[in-house]
Amino acid sequence: MLTSITDGILCCLTGKAASLVMPVDSSEPADTFEFVEVKPGRVLRVRHIMPERRASVVTEEGQVKEPEQEKGSGNSNNSSSVHCKRKITVYRNGQLVIENLGDVLHSEIVQCQDGDLEPCSTVEVELADYKEVPTSPEPKPAPPLSMVGEQKPAPPPRRRRRKPKRMVMIDSEREISSCKGTHSDVALFFVHGVGGSLDIWGSQLDFFSRLGYEVIAPDLAGHGASTAPHIAAAYTFYALAEDMRAIFKKYARKRNILIGHSYGVSFCTFLAHEYPDQVHKVVMINGGGPTALEPSLCSIFQLPSCVLHCLSPCLAWSFLKAGFAHQGAKEKQLLKQGNAFNVNPFVLRAMMSGQYWPEGDEVYHAELTVPILLVHGMYDKFVPIDEDQRMAEILLFAFLKVIEEGSHMVMMECPDTVNTLLHEFFLWEPDMSKKNAAKTDPDKTVIVNGVVAQTPKPNKPMDK
């Protein structure tokens, strides 16, 4: 700690930043790591594990023969076609109305508390605090009319319809199939958050690579062994999102599953929105609510880099206390092995200040039609469970699973539970045989004011 304070004082006196992020030591085989130049001079470290069965076979005639697909491996013939039809309306008073149209929401996806099916529903959400202003004057009672000449009473005046500020229509059809066994067209992308590295996914990368999945996990710029440019613009959301776009385009297969943690969830959402035909499913681990990102002006991360450098031991201790449910020797070792919160103060400050993404609001998330699994650690002190519940309400195909013994770093604390949960979600596909059994109830309305109410979506789809 004394060394950190000394370096911080020298940084303030000389005006030079401390040494930037250097490549971290890793016990993993070197042949699983690649260095990808996403832009000139901007190189990211990527751990890319390709199953041995994916290797091409050279025949005696010198022709390259690709391995055959496993029988019953969930190809397009076994997939389920789902029709997603949605109408999203935003009013000037900050009100969001989501209407689920069509028969897409069947028993496997949307279920009421009493077991009745709800194929057509409306969700009304308050987006912001605003003063209660009547949208239209209440109709005054009409005076009594005389019965001369059998004249009928005048009908009550109609209420004036509110004029929407914005309206979005979604009408798409997608195929949702399970990912069983080893596939030549499936890739898993793991994206970490602020202060982490690809090493936090160590248990998941080993688990799914042994099952035969192709896995890709990059280090964000300034994290792990990726380059760390000494310019704040290199760590804005849009700059990092373009990095992830380059990684996705390089390694993407026919069907791709995105797994994000914390800030990394925003990049997964961005890719799922940009490439809806290529993104198969999404997993959001402690990602928070569906709100637009903007940096906090009253934050410790707004302090100068040299001050943050002096406070780095305290920040690491605070992250250990808030990021893990327990703070024992095991958790300290996990924090050290995962290189979590082990980044340069300048990079940390630029990352937190660059979280500006006004497009990522509730409407942006409501437009997603890909199945999404939400994983939340019960003892997470960074992301309240209310935010993930709100996310589950806004999304179309969202399943929320709460792990009671986990916290913010739940994939490191409970690797077996998380791996099993993720694998079950990968193998899940909607049962369209129950589609015709749905009961339509178009008048059913769920109103949510500020805090999300009980969502009609099941929390444990994999248990059925």
Coordinates of C-alpha atoms in Angstrom, one line a residue:
M1 CA 0.0 0.0 0.0
L2 CA 2.9 2.4 0.8
T3 CA 4.3 1.8 -2.7
S4 CA 0.9 2.6 -4.2
I5 CA 0.8 5.9 -2.3
T6 CA 4.3 6.8 -3.3
D7 CA 3.6 6.1 -7.0
G8 CA 0.5 8.2 -6.7
I9 CA 2.4 11.2 -5.3
L10 CA 5.0 10.9 -8.0
C11 CA 2.2 10.8 -10.6
C12 CA 0.7 14.0 -9.2
L13 CA 4.1 15.8 -9.1
T14 CA 5.4 14.7 -12.5
G15 CA 2.1 14.8 -14.3
K16 CA 2.7 11.3 -15.8
A17 CA 0.4 8.4 -15.4
A18 CA 1.6 5.2 -13.8
S19 CA 2.6 2.3 -15.9
L20 CA -0.3 1.0 -18.0
V21 CA -1.7 -2.5 -17.9
M22 CA 0.9 -5.1 -18.6
P23 CA 0.2 -8.7 -19.8
V24 CA -0.8 -10.8 -16.9
D25 CA 0.7 -14.2 -16.2
S26 CA -1.5 -17.2 -16.9
S27 CA -1.2 -20.9 -16.3
E28 CA -3.3 -21.7 -19.3
P29 CA -1.8 -23.2 -22.5
A30 CA -0.4 -20.5 -24.7
D31 CA -2.0 -22.0 -27.8
T32 CA -5.5 -21.1 -26.7
F33 CA -4.7 -17.3 -26.6
E34 CA -4.8 -15.1 -29.7
F35 CA -4.0 -11.4 -30.1
V36 CA -6.5 -9.7 -32.4
E37 CA -5.9 -6.2 -33.8
V38 CA -9.3 -4.7 -33.9
K39 CA -7.9 -1.3 -35.0
P40 CA -4.4 -0.1 -35.9
G41 CA -2.5 -0.3 -32.6
R42 CA -5.4 -1.6 -30.7
V43 CA -4.8 -5.2 -29.8
L44 CA -7.1 -7.4 -27.7
R45 CA -6.1 -10.7 -26.1
V46 CA -8.7 -13.4 -26.9
R47 CA -8.9 -16.9 -25.4
H48 CA -10.2 -19.1 -28.2
I49 CA -10.8 -22.8 -27.6
M50 CA -11.9 -24.8 -30.6
P51 CA -12.9 -28.4 -29.9
E52 CA -10.8 -31.1 -31.5
R53 CA -13.8 -32.5 -33.3
R54 CA -14.0 -29.2 -35.2
A55 CA -10.7 -29.8 -36.9
S56 CA -10.8 -30.5 -40.6
V57 CA -9.9 -33.9 -41.9
V58 CA -7.7 -34.3 -45.0
T59 CA -8.6 -37.2 -47.2
E60 CA -6.2 -39.3 -49.2
E61 CA -7.2 -37.4 -52.3
G62 CA -6.0 -34.2 -50.6
Q63 CA -9.5 -32.8 -50.2
V64 CA -10.5 -31.1 -46.9
K65 CA -13.5 -32.7 -45.3
E66 CA -15.4 -31.1 -42.5
P67 CA -16.6 -33.2 -39.6
E68 CA -20.2 -34.4 -39.8
Q69 CA -22.9 -33.1 -37.5
E70 CA -24.1 -35.3 -34.7
K71 CA -27.4 -37.0 -35.0
G72 CA -30.1 -35.3 -33.0
S73 CA -27.9 -32.4 -32.2
G74 CA -30.6 -29.7 -32.5
N75 CA -30.2 -28.6 -36.1
S76 CA -32.6 -26.5 -38.1
N77 CA -35.0 -29.5 -38.6
N78 CA -35.5 -29.8 -34.8
S79 CA -35.8 -26.1 -34.2
S80 CA -39.0 -24.3 -33.2
S81 CA -40.2 -21.3 -35.2
V82 CA -41.5 -18.5 -33.0
H83 CA -43.5 -15.5 -34.2
C84 CA -42.7 -12.4 -32.3
K85 CA -45.1 -9.5 -32.7
R86 CA -45.0 -6.5 -30.4
K87 CA -46.1 -2.9 -30.3
I88 CA -44.2 -0.4 -28.1
T89 CA -45.6 3.0 -27.5
V90 CA -43.9 5.9 -25.6
Y91 CA -45.9 8.8 -24.4
R92 CA -44.8 12.3 -23.6
N93 CA -45.5 11.9 -19.9
G94 CA -42.8 9.2 -19.6
Q95 CA -45.2 6.2 -20.0
L96 CA -44.2 3.1 -21.9
V97 CA -46.9 0.7 -23.1
I98 CA -45.9 -2.7 -24.4
E99 CA -48.5 -4.8 -26.2
N100 CA -47.7 -8.4 -26.9
L101 CA -49.6 -9.4 -30.0
G102 CA -50.2 -12.7 -31.7
D103 CA -49.9 -16.2 -30.3
V104 CA -46.2 -16.2 -29.5
L105 CA -46.6 -16.1 -25.8
H106 CA -47.7 -19.7 -25.0
S107 CA -47.5 -21.8 -21.9
E108 CA -43.8 -22.4 -22.1
I109 CA -42.9 -18.7 -22.2
V110 CA -45.7 -16.7 -20.5
Q111 CA -47.8 -18.0 -17.6
C112 CA -50.1 -16.2 -15.2
Q113 CA -50.1 -16.8 -11.5
D114 CA -53.3 -18.9 -11.6
G115 CA -52.0 -21.0 -14.5
D116 CA -54.1 -19.4 -17.2
L117 CA -52.3 -18.7 -20.4
E118 CA -51.9 -15.1 -21.6
P119 CA -51.1 -15.0 -25.3
C120 CA -52.1 -11.3 -25.7
S121 CA -51.1 -8.9 -22.9
T122 CA -50.3 -5.3 -22.3
V123 CA -47.6 -4.0 -20.0
E124 CA -47.7 -0.4 -18.9
V125 CA -44.6 1.0 -17.3
E126 CA -43.7 4.5 -15.9
L127 CA -40.3 5.4 -17.3
A128 CA -39.6 8.5 -15.1
D129 CA -40.9 10.5 -12.3
Y130 CA -43.4 13.1 -13.4
K131 CA -46.3 15.1 -11.9
E132 CA -49.7 13.5 -12.2
V133 CA -51.5 15.5 -14.9
P134 CA -54.9 14.3 -16.2
T135 CA -54.5 13.3 -19.8
S136 CA -58.0 14.4 -20.6
P137 CA -60.8 16.2 -18.6
E138 CA -63.2 13.9 -16.8
P139 CA -66.6 13.9 -18.5
K140 CA -69.1 15.9 -16.6
P141 CA -72.5 14.3 -15.9
A142 CA -75.1 15.2 -18.4
P143 CA -78.2 17.0 -17.1
P144 CA -81.4 15.0 -17.0
L145 CA -83.3 15.2 -20.3
S146 CA -87.1 15.4 -20.6
M147 CA -88.8 12.4 -22.2
V148 CA -90.7 14.6 -24.7
G149 CA -90.8 13.0 -28.1
E150 CA -89.0 9.9 -26.9
Q151 CA -85.6 11.7 -27.4
K152 CA -82.6 9.5 -26.4
P153 CA -80.1 10.9 -24.0
A154 CA -76.9 12.2 -25.5
P155 CA -73.9 9.9 -25.2
P156 CA -71.1 10.9 -22.8
P157 CA -68.2 12.8 -24.4
R158 CA -65.3 10.7 -25.5
R159 CA -61.9 11.1 -23.9
R160 CA -59.2 12.6 -25.9
R161 CA -56.7 10.1 -27.1
R162 CA -53.1 10.7 -26.0
K163 CA -50.7 11.4 -28.8
P164 CA -47.7 9.0 -28.6
K165 CA -44.2 10.5 -28.7
R166 CA -42.8 7.3 -30.3
M167 CA -44.1 4.0 -31.6
V168 CA -42.2 0.9 -32.5
M169 CA -43.6 -2.2 -34.2
I170 CA -41.9 -5.6 -34.0
D171 CA -43.0 -8.3 -36.3
S172 CA -40.4 -11.0 -36.8
E173 CA -40.1 -14.8 -36.9
R174 CA -37.1 -16.6 -35.6
E175 CA -36.0 -20.1 -35.0
I176 CA -35.1 -21.2 -31.4
S177 CA -33.3 -24.6 -31.2
S178 CA -31.3 -26.2 -28.5
C179 CA -27.5 -26.6 -28.6
K180 CA -26.8 -30.3 -27.9
G181 CA -23.4 -31.9 -28.2
T182 CA -20.7 -30.6 -30.4
H183 CA -21.7 -28.3 -33.3
S184 CA -19.8 -26.8 -36.1
D185 CA -22.2 -23.8 -36.2
V186 CA -22.3 -22.8 -32.5
A187 CA -20.0 -20.4 -30.7
L188 CA -20.1 -19.1 -27.1
F189 CA -18.9 -15.5 -26.4
F190 CA -18.0 -14.5 -22.9
V191 CA -17.7 -10.7 -22.1
H192 CA -16.5 -9.4 -18.7
G193 CA -17.2 -6.1 -17.1
V194 CA -15.2 -3.2 -15.6
G195 CA -12.1 -4.2 -13.9
G196 CA -12.2 -7.8 -14.8
S197 CA -10.5 -10.0 -17.5
L198 CA -11.2 -13.1 -19.4
D199 CA -9.8 -15.1 -16.5
I200 CA -13.0 -14.6 -14.5
W201 CA -14.6 -17.0 -16.9
G202 CA -12.0 -19.7 -16.3
S203 CA -14.5 -22.3 -14.9
Q204 CA -17.0 -21.7 -17.7
L205 CA -14.4 -21.8 -20.5
D206 CA -13.0 -25.1 -19.3
F207 CA -16.5 -26.6 -18.6
F208 CA -18.0 -25.8 -22.0
S209 CA -14.9 -26.5 -24.0
R210 CA -14.8 -30.0 -22.5
L211 CA -18.4 -30.4 -23.7
G212 CA -17.3 -29.7 -27.2
Y213 CA -18.4 -26.0 -27.5
E214 CA -16.2 -23.4 -29.2
V215 CA -15.6 -20.6 -26.7
I216 CA -14.3 -17.1 -27.2
A217 CA -13.5 -14.7 -24.4
P218 CA -11.8 -11.4 -25.0
D219 CA -10.0 -8.9 -22.7
L220 CA -11.5 -5.5 -23.0
A221 CA -9.1 -2.7 -23.9
G222 CA -7.0 -1.8 -20.9
H223 CA -7.8 -5.1 -19.1
G224 CA -5.9 -8.3 -18.8
A225 CA -3.3 -8.5 -21.5
S226 CA -4.9 -6.2 -24.0
T227 CA -3.3 -2.9 -25.0
A228 CA -4.2 0.1 -22.9
P229 CA -4.1 3.4 -24.9
H230 CA -3.5 6.4 -22.8
I231 CA -6.5 8.3 -24.1
A232 CA -9.9 8.5 -22.5
A233 CA -11.8 8.3 -25.8
A234 CA -10.5 4.7 -26.1
Y235 CA -12.7 3.5 -23.3
T236 CA -16.1 5.0 -24.1
F237 CA -19.0 2.6 -24.6
Y238 CA -19.0 3.1 -28.3
A239 CA -15.3 2.4 -28.7
L240 CA -15.5 -0.8 -26.6
A241 CA -18.7 -1.8 -28.5
E242 CA -16.9 -1.5 -31.8
D243 CA -14.1 -3.7 -30.4
M244 CA -16.7 -6.4 -29.5
R245 CA -18.3 -6.0 -32.9
A246 CA -14.9 -6.8 -34.5
I247 CA -14.4 -9.8 -32.3
F248 CA -17.9 -11.1 -33.0
K249 CA -17.6 -10.7 -36.7
K250 CA -14.2 -12.6 -36.7
Y251 CA -15.4 -15.6 -34.7
A252 CA -19.2 -15.7 -35.2
R253 CA -20.8 -18.9 -36.4
K254 CA -24.3 -19.6 -37.7
R255 CA -25.6 -19.7 -34.1
N256 CA -24.0 -17.6 -31.4
I257 CA -24.7 -17.4 -27.7
L258 CA -23.5 -14.3 -25.8
I259 CA -22.7 -14.4 -22.1
G260 CA -22.1 -11.1 -20.3
H261 CA -21.3 -10.0 -16.8
S262 CA -22.1 -6.6 -15.3
Y263 CA -21.0 -3.9 -17.8
G264 CA -20.3 -6.7 -20.3
V265 CA -24.1 -7.3 -20.5
S266 CA -24.5 -4.0 -22.3
F267 CA -22.2 -5.1 -25.1
C268 CA -24.1 -8.4 -25.4
T269 CA -27.3 -6.4 -25.7
F270 CA -25.7 -4.2 -28.4
L271 CA -24.6 -7.2 -30.4
A272 CA -28.0 -8.9 -30.0
H273 CA -29.7 -5.8 -31.3
E274 CA -27.3 -5.3 -34.2
Y275 CA -27.2 -9.0 -35.3
P276 CA -30.6 -10.5 -34.5
D277 CA -30.2 -13.2 -37.1
Q278 CA -26.9 -14.4 -35.8
V279 CA -27.3 -14.2 -32.0
H280 CA -29.1 -17.3 -30.9
K281 CA -29.5 -16.7 -27.1
V282 CA -28.1 -14.3 -24.5
V283 CA -27.2 -14.7 -20.8
M284 CA -27.1 -11.6 -18.6
I285 CA -25.3 -12.1 -15.3
N286 CA -25.9 -9.3 -12.8
G287 CA -26.4 -6.8 -15.6
G288 CA -28.9 -4.4 -14.0
G289 CA -32.0 -2.8 -15.3
P290 CA -32.9 -1.8 -18.9
T291 CA -31.9 1.9 -18.6
A292 CA -29.8 4.1 -20.7
L293 CA -26.2 4.4 -19.5
E294 CA -24.7 7.7 -18.4
P295 CA -21.7 8.4 -16.0
S296 CA -22.4 9.5 -12.5
L297 CA -21.1 13.0 -11.8
C298 CA -20.8 12.3 -8.0
S299 CA -18.5 9.3 -8.0
I300 CA -15.2 8.4 -6.5
F301 CA -14.1 7.5 -10.1
Q302 CA -14.2 11.2 -11.1
L303 CA -11.2 11.8 -9.0
P304 CA -7.8 12.3 -10.7
S305 CA -6.0 9.2 -11.8
C306 CA -3.1 9.8 -9.3
V307 CA -5.6 9.9 -6.4
L308 CA -7.2 6.7 -7.6
H309 CA -3.8 5.1 -7.7
C310 CA -3.3 6.0 -4.1
L311 CA -6.7 4.5 -3.2
S312 CA -6.3 1.4 -5.3
P313 CA -5.7 -0.9 -2.3
C314 CA -8.9 0.4 -0.7
L315 CA -10.8 0.0 -3.9
A316 CA -9.6 -3.6 -4.3
W317 CA -10.7 -4.3 -0.7
S318 CA -14.1 -2.6 -1.3
F319 CA -14.6 -4.7 -4.4
L320 CA -13.8 -7.9 -2.5
K321 CA -16.3 -7.0 0.2
A322 CA -19.1 -6.0 -2.2
G323 CA -18.4 -8.4 -5.0
F324 CA -18.3 -11.7 -3.0
A325 CA -20.8 -13.0 -0.6
H326 CA -17.9 -14.1 1.7
Q327 CA -14.5 -12.5 2.2
G328 CA -12.3 -15.4 3.1
A329 CA -9.0 -16.7 1.7
K330 CA -10.8 -18.5 -1.1
E331 CA -12.4 -15.3 -2.3
K332 CA -9.1 -13.4 -2.1
Q333 CA -7.5 -16.1 -4.2
L334 CA -10.3 -16.0 -6.8
L335 CA -10.0 -12.2 -7.0
K336 CA -6.2 -12.6 -7.6
Q337 CA -6.6 -15.4 -10.1
G338 CA -9.3 -13.6 -12.0
N339 CA -7.3 -10.3 -12.2
A340 CA -10.5 -8.6 -11.1
F341 CA -10.2 -4.9 -10.3
N342 CA -6.5 -5.1 -11.3
V343 CA -6.4 -2.3 -13.9
N344 CA -4.6 1.0 -14.2
P345 CA -6.4 3.9 -12.4
F346 CA -6.5 5.9 -15.6
V347 CA -8.2 3.1 -17.4
L348 CA -10.6 2.6 -14.5
R349 CA -11.5 6.3 -14.4
A350 CA -11.9 6.5 -18.2
M351 CA -14.1 3.3 -18.2
M352 CA -16.5 4.7 -15.6
S353 CA -16.6 8.1 -17.2
G354 CA -17.2 6.7 -20.7
Q355 CA -20.4 4.8 -19.8
Y356 CA -22.6 6.9 -22.0
W357 CA -25.2 5.0 -24.0
P358 CA -28.4 7.0 -24.4
E359 CA -29.9 4.5 -27.0
G360 CA -29.9 1.6 -24.5
D361 CA -33.2 2.5 -22.8
E362 CA -36.3 0.4 -22.1
V363 CA -37.5 0.6 -25.7
Y364 CA -34.1 -0.6 -27.0
H365 CA -34.3 -3.7 -24.7
A366 CA -38.0 -4.3 -25.5
E367 CA -37.1 -4.7 -29.1
L368 CA -35.0 -7.7 -28.5
T369 CA -36.6 -11.0 -29.6
V370 CA -33.9 -13.4 -28.6
P371 CA -34.4 -15.7 -25.6
I372 CA -32.5 -14.3 -22.6
L373 CA -31.5 -15.8 -19.3
L374 CA -31.1 -13.4 -16.4
V375 CA -28.8 -14.7 -13.6
H376 CA -28.7 -12.7 -10.3
G377 CA -26.7 -13.3 -7.1
M378 CA -28.8 -12.8 -4.1
Y379 CA -26.1 -10.9 -2.1
D380 CA -25.1 -8.6 -5.0
K381 CA -24.4 -5.2 -3.5
F382 CA -23.7 -3.6 -6.9
V383 CA -26.9 -4.5 -8.7
P384 CA -30.2 -4.7 -6.8
I385 CA -32.6 -7.6 -7.6
D386 CA -35.3 -5.0 -8.5
E387 CA -33.3 -4.0 -11.6
D388 CA -33.1 -7.6 -12.9
Q389 CA -36.8 -8.0 -12.2
R390 CA -37.5 -4.9 -14.2
M391 CA -35.3 -6.2 -17.0
A392 CA -37.3 -9.5 -17.0
E393 CA -40.6 -7.5 -17.3
I394 CA -39.4 -5.4 -20.3
L395 CA -37.8 -8.2 -22.3
L396 CA -40.0 -10.5 -24.5
F397 CA -38.3 -13.9 -23.8
A398 CA -36.7 -13.5 -20.3
F399 CA -36.2 -16.0 -17.6
L400 CA -34.9 -14.8 -14.2
K401 CA -32.9 -17.2 -12.0
V402 CA -31.7 -16.0 -8.5
I403 CA -28.8 -17.9 -7.0
E404 CA -29.2 -17.5 -3.2
E405 CA -25.6 -18.3 -2.3
G406 CA -24.0 -16.0 -4.9
S407 CA -23.1 -12.3 -5.2
H408 CA -21.8 -10.1 -8.0
M409 CA -19.1 -12.5 -9.0
V410 CA -21.5 -15.5 -8.9
M411 CA -19.8 -17.3 -11.8
M412 CA -16.6 -17.5 -9.7
E413 CA -18.3 -18.2 -6.4
C414 CA -20.7 -20.9 -7.6
P415 CA -19.2 -22.2 -10.9
D416 CA -20.9 -25.6 -10.8
T417 CA -24.4 -24.0 -10.3
V418 CA -23.8 -21.4 -13.0
N419 CA -22.4 -23.9 -15.5
T420 CA -25.3 -26.3 -15.0
L421 CA -27.8 -23.4 -15.3
L422 CA -26.2 -22.1 -18.5
H423 CA -26.0 -25.5 -20.1
E424 CA -29.7 -26.2 -19.4
F425 CA -30.6 -22.9 -21.0
F426 CA -28.5 -23.7 -24.0
L427 CA -30.3 -27.0 -24.4
W428 CA -33.7 -25.4 -23.9
E429 CA -36.1 -24.8 -26.8
P430 CA -39.8 -23.8 -26.7
D431 CA -42.3 -26.6 -26.8
M432 CA -44.6 -25.5 -29.7
S433 CA -46.9 -28.4 -29.2
K434 CA -48.7 -26.5 -26.4
K435 CA -49.1 -23.5 -28.6
N436 CA -52.7 -24.3 -29.6
A437 CA -53.8 -24.7 -26.0
A438 CA -53.3 -21.0 -25.2
K439 CA -56.4 -19.0 -24.1
T440 CA -56.6 -15.6 -25.5
D441 CA -57.4 -12.7 -23.1
P442 CA -56.7 -9.4 -24.9
D443 CA -58.2 -7.3 -22.1
K444 CA -55.7 -8.6 -19.6
T445 CA -53.5 -5.6 -18.5
V446 CA -50.5 -5.5 -16.1
I447 CA -49.7 -2.0 -14.8
V448 CA -46.3 -1.3 -13.3
N449 CA -45.6 2.1 -11.6
G450 CA -42.0 2.7 -11.0
V451 CA -41.3 -0.7 -9.4
V452 CA -41.9 -3.8 -11.5
A453 CA -44.8 -5.9 -10.4
Q454 CA -45.0 -9.7 -10.5
T455 CA -43.9 -10.7 -14.0
P456 CA -46.0 -13.2 -15.9
K457 CA -42.9 -15.0 -17.2
P458 CA -41.7 -18.1 -15.4
N459 CA -38.6 -17.8 -13.3
K460 CA -37.5 -21.4 -13.9
P461 CA -38.2 -22.5 -17.4
M462 CA -35.6 -25.3 -17.3
D463 CA -37.3 -27.1 -14.4
K464 CA -40.4 -27.9 -16.5

